[in-house]
CSV table of C-alpha atoms in Angstrom, one decimal:
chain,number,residue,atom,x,y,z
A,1,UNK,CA,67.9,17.9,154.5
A,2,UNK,CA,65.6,16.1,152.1
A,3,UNK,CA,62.1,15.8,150.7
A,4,UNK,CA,59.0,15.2,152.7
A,5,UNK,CA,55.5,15.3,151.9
A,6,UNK,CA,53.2,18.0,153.1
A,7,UNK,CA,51.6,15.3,155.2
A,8,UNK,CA,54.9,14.5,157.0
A,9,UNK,CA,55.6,18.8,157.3
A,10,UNK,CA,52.4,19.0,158.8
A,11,UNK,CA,52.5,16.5,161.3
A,12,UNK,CA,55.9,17.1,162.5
A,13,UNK,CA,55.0,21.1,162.3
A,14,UNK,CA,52.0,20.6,164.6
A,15,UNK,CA,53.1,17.9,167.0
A,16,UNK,CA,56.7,17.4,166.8
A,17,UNK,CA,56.9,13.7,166.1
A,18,UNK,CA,56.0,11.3,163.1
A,19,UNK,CA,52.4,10.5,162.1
A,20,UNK,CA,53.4,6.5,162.9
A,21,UNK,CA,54.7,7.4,166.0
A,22,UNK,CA,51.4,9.2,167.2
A,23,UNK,CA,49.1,6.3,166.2
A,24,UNK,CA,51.0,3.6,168.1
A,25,UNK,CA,50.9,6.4,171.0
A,26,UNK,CA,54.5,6.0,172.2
A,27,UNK,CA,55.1,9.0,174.2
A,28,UNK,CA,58.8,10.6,174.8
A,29,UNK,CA,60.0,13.5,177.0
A,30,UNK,CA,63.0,14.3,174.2
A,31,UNK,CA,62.9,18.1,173.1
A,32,UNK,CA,61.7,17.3,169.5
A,33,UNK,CA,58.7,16.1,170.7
A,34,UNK,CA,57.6,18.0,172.9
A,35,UNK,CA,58.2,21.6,170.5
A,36,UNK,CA,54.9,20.9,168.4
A,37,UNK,CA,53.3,24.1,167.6
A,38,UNK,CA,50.9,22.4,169.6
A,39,UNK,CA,52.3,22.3,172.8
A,40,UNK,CA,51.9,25.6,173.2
A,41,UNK,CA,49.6,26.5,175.7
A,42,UNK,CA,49.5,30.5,174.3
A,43,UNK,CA,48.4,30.1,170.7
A,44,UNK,CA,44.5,30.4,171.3
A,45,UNK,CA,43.0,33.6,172.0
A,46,UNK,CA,43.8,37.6,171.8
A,47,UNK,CA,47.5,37.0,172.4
A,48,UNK,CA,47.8,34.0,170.4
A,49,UNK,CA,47.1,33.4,166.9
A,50,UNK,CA,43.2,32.3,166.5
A,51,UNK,CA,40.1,31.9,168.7
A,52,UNK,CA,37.7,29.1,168.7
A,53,UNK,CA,34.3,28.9,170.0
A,54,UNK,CA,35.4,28.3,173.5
A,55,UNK,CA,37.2,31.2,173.8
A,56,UNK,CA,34.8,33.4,172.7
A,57,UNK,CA,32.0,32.1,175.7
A,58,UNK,CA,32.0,29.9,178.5
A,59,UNK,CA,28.1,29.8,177.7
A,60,UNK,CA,29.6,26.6,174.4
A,61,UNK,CA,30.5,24.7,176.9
A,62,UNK,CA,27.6,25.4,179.2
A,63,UNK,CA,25.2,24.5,176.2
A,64,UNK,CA,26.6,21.2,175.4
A,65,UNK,CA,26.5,20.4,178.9
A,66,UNK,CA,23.1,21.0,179.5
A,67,UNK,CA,22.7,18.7,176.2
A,68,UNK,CA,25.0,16.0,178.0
A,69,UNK,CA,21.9,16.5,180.7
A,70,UNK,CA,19.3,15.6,178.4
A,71,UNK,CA,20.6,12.4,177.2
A,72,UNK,CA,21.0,11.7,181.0
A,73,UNK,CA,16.9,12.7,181.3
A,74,UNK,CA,16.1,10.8,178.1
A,75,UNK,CA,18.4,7.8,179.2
A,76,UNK,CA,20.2,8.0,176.0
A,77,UNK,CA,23.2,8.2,178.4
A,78,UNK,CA,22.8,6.8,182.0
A,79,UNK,CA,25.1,7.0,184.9
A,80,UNK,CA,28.1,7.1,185.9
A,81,UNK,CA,29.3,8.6,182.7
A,82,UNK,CA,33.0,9.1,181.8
A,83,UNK,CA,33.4,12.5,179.8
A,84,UNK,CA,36.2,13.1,177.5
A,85,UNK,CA,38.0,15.7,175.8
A,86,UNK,CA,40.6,15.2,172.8
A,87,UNK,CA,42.1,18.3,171.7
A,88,UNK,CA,41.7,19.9,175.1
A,89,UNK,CA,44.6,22.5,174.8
A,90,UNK,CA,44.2,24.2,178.7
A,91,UNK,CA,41.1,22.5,179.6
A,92,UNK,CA,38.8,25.7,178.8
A,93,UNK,CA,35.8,23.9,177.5
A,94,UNK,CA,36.0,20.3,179.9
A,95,UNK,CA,36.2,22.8,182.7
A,96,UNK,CA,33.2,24.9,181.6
A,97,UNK,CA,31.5,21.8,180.9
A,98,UNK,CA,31.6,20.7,185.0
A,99,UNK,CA,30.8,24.1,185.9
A,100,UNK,CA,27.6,24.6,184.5
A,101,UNK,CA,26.4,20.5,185.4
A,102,UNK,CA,27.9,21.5,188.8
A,103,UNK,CA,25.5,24.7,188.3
A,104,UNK,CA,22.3,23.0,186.4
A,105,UNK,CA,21.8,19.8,188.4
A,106,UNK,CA,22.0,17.9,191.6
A,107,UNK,CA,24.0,14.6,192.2
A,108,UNK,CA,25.5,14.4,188.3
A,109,UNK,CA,28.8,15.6,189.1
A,110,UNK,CA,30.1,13.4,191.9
A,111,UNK,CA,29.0,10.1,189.6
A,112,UNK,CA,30.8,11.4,186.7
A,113,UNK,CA,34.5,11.7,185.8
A,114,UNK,CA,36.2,13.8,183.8
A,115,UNK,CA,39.2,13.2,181.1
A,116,UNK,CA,41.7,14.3,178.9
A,117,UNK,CA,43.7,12.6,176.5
A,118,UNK,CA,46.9,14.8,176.2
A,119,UNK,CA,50.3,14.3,174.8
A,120,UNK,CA,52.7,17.5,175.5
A,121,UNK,CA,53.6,17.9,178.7
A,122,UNK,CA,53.3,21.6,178.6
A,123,UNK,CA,49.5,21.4,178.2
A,124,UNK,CA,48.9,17.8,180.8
A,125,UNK,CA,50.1,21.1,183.3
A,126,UNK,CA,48.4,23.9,181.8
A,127,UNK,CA,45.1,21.2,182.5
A,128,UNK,CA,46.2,20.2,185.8
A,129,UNK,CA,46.4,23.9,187.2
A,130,UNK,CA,42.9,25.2,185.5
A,131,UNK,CA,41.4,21.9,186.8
A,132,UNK,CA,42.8,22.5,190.4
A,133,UNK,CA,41.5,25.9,190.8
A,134,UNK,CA,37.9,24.9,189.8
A,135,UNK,CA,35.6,26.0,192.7
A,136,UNK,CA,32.5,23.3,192.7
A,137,UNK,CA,30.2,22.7,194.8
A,138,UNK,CA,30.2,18.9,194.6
A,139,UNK,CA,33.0,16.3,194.3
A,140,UNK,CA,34.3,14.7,190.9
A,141,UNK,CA,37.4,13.6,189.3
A,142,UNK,CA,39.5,14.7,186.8
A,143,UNK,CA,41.8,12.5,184.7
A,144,UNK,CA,44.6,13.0,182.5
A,145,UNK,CA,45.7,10.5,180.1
A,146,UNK,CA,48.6,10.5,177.6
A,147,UNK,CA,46.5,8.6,175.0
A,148,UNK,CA,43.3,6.8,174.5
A,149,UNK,CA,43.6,3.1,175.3
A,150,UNK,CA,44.3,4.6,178.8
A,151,UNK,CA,40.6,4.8,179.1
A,152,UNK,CA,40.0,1.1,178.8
A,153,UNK,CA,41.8,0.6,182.4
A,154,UNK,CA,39.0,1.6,184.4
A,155,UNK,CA,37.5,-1.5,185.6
A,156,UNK,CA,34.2,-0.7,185.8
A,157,UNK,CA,33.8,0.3,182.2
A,158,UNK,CA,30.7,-2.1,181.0
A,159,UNK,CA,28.7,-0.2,183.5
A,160,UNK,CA,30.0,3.5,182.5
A,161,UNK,CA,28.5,5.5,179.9
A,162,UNK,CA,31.0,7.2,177.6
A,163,UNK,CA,30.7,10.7,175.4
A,164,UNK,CA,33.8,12.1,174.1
A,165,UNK,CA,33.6,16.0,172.8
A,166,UNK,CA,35.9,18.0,171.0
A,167,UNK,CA,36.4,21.3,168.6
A,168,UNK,CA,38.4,21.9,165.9
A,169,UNK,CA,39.4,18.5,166.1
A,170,UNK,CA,39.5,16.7,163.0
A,171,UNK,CA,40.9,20.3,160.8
A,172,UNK,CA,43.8,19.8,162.9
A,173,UNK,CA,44.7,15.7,161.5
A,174,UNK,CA,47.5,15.1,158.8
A,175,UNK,CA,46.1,15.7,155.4
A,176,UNK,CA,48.2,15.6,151.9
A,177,UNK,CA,47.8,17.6,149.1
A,178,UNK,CA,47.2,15.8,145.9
A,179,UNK,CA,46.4,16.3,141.7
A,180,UNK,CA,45.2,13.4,139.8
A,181,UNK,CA,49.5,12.3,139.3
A,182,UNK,CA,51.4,14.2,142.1
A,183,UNK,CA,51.4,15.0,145.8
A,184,UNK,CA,52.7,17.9,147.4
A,185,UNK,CA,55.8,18.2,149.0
A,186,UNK,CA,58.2,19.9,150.6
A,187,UNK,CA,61.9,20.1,149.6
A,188,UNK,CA,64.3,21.0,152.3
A,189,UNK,CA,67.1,22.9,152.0
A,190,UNK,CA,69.5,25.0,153.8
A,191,UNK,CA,68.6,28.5,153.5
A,192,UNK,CA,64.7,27.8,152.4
A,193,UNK,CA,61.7,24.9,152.0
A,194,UNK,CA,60.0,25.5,149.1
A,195,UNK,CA,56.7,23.2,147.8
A,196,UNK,CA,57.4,21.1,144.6
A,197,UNK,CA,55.3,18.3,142.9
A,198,UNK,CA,56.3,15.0,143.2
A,199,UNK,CA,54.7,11.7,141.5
A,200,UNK,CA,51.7,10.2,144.0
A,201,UNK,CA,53.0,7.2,145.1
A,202,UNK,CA,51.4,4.2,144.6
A,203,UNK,CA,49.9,4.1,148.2
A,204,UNK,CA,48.1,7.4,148.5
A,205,UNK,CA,46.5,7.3,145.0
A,206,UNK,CA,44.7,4.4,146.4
A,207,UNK,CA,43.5,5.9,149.2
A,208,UNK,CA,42.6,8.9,147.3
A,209,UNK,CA,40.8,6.4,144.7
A,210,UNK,CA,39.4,4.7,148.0
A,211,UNK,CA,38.3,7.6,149.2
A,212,UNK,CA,36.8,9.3,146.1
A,213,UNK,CA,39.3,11.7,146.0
A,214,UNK,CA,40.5,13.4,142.6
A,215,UNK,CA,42.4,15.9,143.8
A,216,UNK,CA,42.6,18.8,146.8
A,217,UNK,CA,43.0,17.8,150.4
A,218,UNK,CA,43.8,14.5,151.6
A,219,UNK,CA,42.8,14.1,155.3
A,220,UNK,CA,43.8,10.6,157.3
A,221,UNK,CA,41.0,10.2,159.7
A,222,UNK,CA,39.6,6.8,159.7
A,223,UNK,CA,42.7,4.9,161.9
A,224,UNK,CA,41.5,7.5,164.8
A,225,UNK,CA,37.7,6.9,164.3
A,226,UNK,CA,38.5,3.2,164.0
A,227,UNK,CA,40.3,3.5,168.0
A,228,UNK,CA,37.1,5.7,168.4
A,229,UNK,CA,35.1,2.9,167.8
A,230,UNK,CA,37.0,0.1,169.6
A,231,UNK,CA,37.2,2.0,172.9
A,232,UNK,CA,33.5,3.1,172.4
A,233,UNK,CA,32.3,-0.5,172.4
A,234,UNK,CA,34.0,-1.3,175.8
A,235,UNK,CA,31.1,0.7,177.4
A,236,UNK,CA,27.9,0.5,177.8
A,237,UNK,CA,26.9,3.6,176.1
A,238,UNK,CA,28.9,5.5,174.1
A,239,UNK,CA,28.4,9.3,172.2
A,240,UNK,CA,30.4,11.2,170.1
A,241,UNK,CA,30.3,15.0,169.9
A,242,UNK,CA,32.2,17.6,168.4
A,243,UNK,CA,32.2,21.0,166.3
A,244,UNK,CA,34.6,21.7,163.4
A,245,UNK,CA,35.3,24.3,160.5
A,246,UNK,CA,33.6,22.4,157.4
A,247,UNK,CA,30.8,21.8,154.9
A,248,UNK,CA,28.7,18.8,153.2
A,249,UNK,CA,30.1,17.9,149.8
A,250,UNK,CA,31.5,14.4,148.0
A,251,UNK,CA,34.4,16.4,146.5
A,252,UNK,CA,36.7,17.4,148.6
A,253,UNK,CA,38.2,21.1,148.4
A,254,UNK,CA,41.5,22.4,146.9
A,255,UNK,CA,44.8,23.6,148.1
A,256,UNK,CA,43.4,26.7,148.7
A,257,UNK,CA,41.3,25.0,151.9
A,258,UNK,CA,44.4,24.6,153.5
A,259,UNK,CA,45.2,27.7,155.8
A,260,UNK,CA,48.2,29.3,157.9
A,261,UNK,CA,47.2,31.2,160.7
A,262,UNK,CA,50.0,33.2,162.7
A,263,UNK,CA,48.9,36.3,165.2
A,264,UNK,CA,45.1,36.5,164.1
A,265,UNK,CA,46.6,36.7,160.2
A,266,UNK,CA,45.6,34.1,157.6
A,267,UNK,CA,47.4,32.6,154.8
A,268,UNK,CA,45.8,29.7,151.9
A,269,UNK,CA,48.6,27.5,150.8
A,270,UNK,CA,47.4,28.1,147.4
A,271,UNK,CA,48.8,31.8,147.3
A,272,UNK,CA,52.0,30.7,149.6
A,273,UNK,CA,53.2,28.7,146.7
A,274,UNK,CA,52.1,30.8,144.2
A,275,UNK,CA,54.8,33.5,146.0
A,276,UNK,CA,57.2,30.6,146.5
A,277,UNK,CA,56.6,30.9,150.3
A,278,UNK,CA,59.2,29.5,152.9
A,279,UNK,CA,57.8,26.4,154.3
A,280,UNK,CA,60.7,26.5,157.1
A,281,UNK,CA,59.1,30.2,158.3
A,282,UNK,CA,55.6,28.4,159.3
A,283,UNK,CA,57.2,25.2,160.6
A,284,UNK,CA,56.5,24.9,164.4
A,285,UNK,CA,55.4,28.6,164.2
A,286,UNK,CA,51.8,28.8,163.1
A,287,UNK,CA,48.5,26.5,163.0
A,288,UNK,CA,47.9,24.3,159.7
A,289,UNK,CA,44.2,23.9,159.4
A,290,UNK,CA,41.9,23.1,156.6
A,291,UNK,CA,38.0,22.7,155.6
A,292,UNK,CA,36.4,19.2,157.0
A,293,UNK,CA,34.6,17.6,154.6
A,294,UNK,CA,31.3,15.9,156.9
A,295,UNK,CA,30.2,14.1,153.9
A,296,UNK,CA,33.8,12.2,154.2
A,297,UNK,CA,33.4,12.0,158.0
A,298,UNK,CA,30.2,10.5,158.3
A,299,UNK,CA,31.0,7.7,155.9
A,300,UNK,CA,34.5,7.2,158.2
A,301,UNK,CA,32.0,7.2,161.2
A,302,UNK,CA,29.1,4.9,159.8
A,303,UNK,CA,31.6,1.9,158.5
A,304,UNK,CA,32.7,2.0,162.3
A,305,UNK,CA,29.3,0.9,163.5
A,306,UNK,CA,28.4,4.7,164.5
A,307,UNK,CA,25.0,5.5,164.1
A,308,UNK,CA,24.6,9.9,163.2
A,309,UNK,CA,22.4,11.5,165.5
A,310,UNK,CA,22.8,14.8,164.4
A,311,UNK,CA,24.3,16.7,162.1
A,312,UNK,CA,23.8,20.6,161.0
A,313,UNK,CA,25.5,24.0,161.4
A,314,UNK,CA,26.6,25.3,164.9
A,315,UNK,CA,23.8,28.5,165.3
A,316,UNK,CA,21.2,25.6,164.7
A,317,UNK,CA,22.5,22.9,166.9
A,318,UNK,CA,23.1,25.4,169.7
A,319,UNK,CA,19.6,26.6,169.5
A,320,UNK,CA,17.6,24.1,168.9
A,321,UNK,CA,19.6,21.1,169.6
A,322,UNK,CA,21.0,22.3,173.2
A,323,UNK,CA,19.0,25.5,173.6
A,324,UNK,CA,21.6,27.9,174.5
A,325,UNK,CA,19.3,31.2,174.7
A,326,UNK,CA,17.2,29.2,177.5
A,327,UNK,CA,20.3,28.6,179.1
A,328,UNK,CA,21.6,32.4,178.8
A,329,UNK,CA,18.2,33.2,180.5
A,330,UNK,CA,18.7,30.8,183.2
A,331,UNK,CA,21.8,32.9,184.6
A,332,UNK,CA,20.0,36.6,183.8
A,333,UNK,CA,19.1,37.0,187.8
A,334,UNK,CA,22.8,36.2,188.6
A,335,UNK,CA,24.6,38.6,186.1
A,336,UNK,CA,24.3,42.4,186.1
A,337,UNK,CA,22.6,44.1,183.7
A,338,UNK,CA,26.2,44.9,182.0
A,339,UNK,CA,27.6,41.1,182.7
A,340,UNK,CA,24.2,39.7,180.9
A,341,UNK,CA,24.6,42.3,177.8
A,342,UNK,CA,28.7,40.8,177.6
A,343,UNK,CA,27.1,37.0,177.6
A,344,UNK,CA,24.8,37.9,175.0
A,345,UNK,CA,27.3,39.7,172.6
A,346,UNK,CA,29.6,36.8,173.1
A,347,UNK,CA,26.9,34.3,172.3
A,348,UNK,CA,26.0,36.6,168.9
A,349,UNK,CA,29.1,35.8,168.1
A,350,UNK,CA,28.8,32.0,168.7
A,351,UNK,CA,25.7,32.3,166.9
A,352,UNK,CA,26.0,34.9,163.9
A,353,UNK,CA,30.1,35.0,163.2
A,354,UNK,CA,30.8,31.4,163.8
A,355,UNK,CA,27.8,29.8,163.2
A,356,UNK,CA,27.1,29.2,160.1
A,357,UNK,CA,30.6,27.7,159.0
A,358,UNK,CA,31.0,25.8,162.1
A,359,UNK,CA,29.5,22.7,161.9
A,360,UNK,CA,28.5,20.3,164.6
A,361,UNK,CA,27.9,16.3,164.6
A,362,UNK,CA,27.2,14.0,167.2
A,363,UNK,CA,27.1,10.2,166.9
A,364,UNK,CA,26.6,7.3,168.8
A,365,UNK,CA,28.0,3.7,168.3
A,366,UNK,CA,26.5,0.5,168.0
A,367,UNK,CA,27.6,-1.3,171.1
């Protein structure tokens, strides 16, 4: 069955297809690709194997919608604005992103549209039927698109305002596994894949040197940020927001950043080869995830043209940044007593559990 790299048993673990073949966005309805871990639409929440921050309260995506409403205010965004999602899984946080503009203002919603970018079929339907049985009270439009250049077809584009959002995005992109001489990889045989070291070829050692990277985790961000930034300049404004599991550092973490997570249990590749784990047991089976390293990411984003606008943990951007607890306050009159007291426990957790680790950046690109 061969050798891979970690890189390739990753990618093909997650999404079911080759790293090359997601870049160039070619699209197939073939089995293999569509039996990703990702494409199912179960693995997030009580029944699944991890929860993010929008599964834990409606209330994330109310407070970054109120923040997408004070750009509109400050006319750091202006209408109509094109909204997107990548990494949307059901549509959770999009959706309770137009419920609570539909909620907090008057005339938004109809002059904004709303997207997706979505590869696996299983979750383009899993969107389609959340999205149909929203109850607004004013009109918009939801989109769907199988990849990002789809975005450039609307014509009207150089008038339109853009801000993409996303979590756990960027912990969720290819990443190798490196020492100073070898790479991480995966041998493949018959009755088990097991990890081995293999020389670093020629080409990842100078993207590691490139990227000031000894050793530890590998990540291969920049050809999305690059698209990021080419699709961003086709508006007339354009933001980018998003929340991620990671910290501020110029050297990027070890193999033990790299996680497993499988019915609410965790794993650190670090130990799994240490125990000579299976690979071939995890393979389309359970999430792959790792630290994001910001420090990286900004420097990705700024040699794109972006310029940061803000950067910081999640409790502080949700605060002070988008004022969640005057938002929670906003709703107390509608909510009983006992609905209000669930909000704020949920938002404690937002806050208390998930906020200092969770970081949150938002940037916008020099058009």
């Amino acid at each position: 069955m061969g050798i891979i790299s970690f890189g390739e048993f990753m990618q093909e673990s997650l999404y079911g297809h080759t790293n090359k073949e997601r870049e160039s966005h070619i699209l197939s309805s073939s089995q293999e690709r569509q039996k990703g871990y990702y494409a199912n639409p179960h693995r997030v929440g009580k029944q699944g194997d991890f929860y993010t921050s929008v599964s834990v309260s409606r209330f994330f995506g109310g407070a970054i919608a109120q923040y997408i409403l004070s750009l509109l205010e400050d006319s750091h965004l202006t209408l109509p604005l094109t909204i997107v999602e990548i990494g949307a899984d059901k549509g959770y946080l999009l959706s309770d992103i137009v419920q609570f503009l539909d909620a907090l203002s008057l005339n938004v919603l109809p002059q904004c549209q709303f997207c997706t970018i979505e590869p696996f079929l299983t979750l383009q339907e899993a969107q389609h039927s959340h999205f149909n049985a929203l109850k607004l009270s004013q009109k918009t439009t939801f989109k769907i698109h199988n990849h990002l250049d789809m975005l450039l077809d609307d014509p009207s584009i150089k008038q339109s305002s853009l801000i993409f959002v996303s979590n756990e995005l960027f912990d969720s992109f290819k990443c190798e596994v490196i020492t100073p001489t070898q790479m991480l990889c995966i041998q493949r045989e018959k009755n088990q894949w097991h990890g081995i070291w293999n020389p670093i070829p020629q080409d990842i050692a100078q993207k590691a040197q490139d990227y000031n990277i000894s050793s530890g985790v590998l990540p291969f961000w920049e050809d999305f940020i690059a698209h990021i930034a080419t699709i961003s300049q086709s508006y007339k404004i354009a933001y980018f927001l998003s929340f991620d599991y990671g910290y501020y550092d110029n050297a990027f973490g070890d193999a033990r950043d790299v996680r497993f997570y499988a019915s609410h249990q965790v794993e650190n590749l670090d130990n799994f080869l240490k125990q000579n784990g299976d690979f071939q047991t995890l393979y389309q089976k359970a999430d792959i995830t790792y630290d994001v390293n910001l420090s990286l990411l900004d420097r990705f984003f700024k040699y794109h043209h972006f310029t940061r606008v803000f950067q910081d943990t999640q409790a502080q951007i949700l605060i002070h940044k988008m004022r969640l607890f005057d938002l929670l306050e906003s709703f107390k009159e509608s909510m009983t007593s006992e609905q209000y007291i669930r909000e704020i426990n949920k938002v404690k957790t937002l806050i208390l559990t998930m906020g200092e680790r969770f970081k949150g950046f938002c940037y916008k690109i020099d058009t």
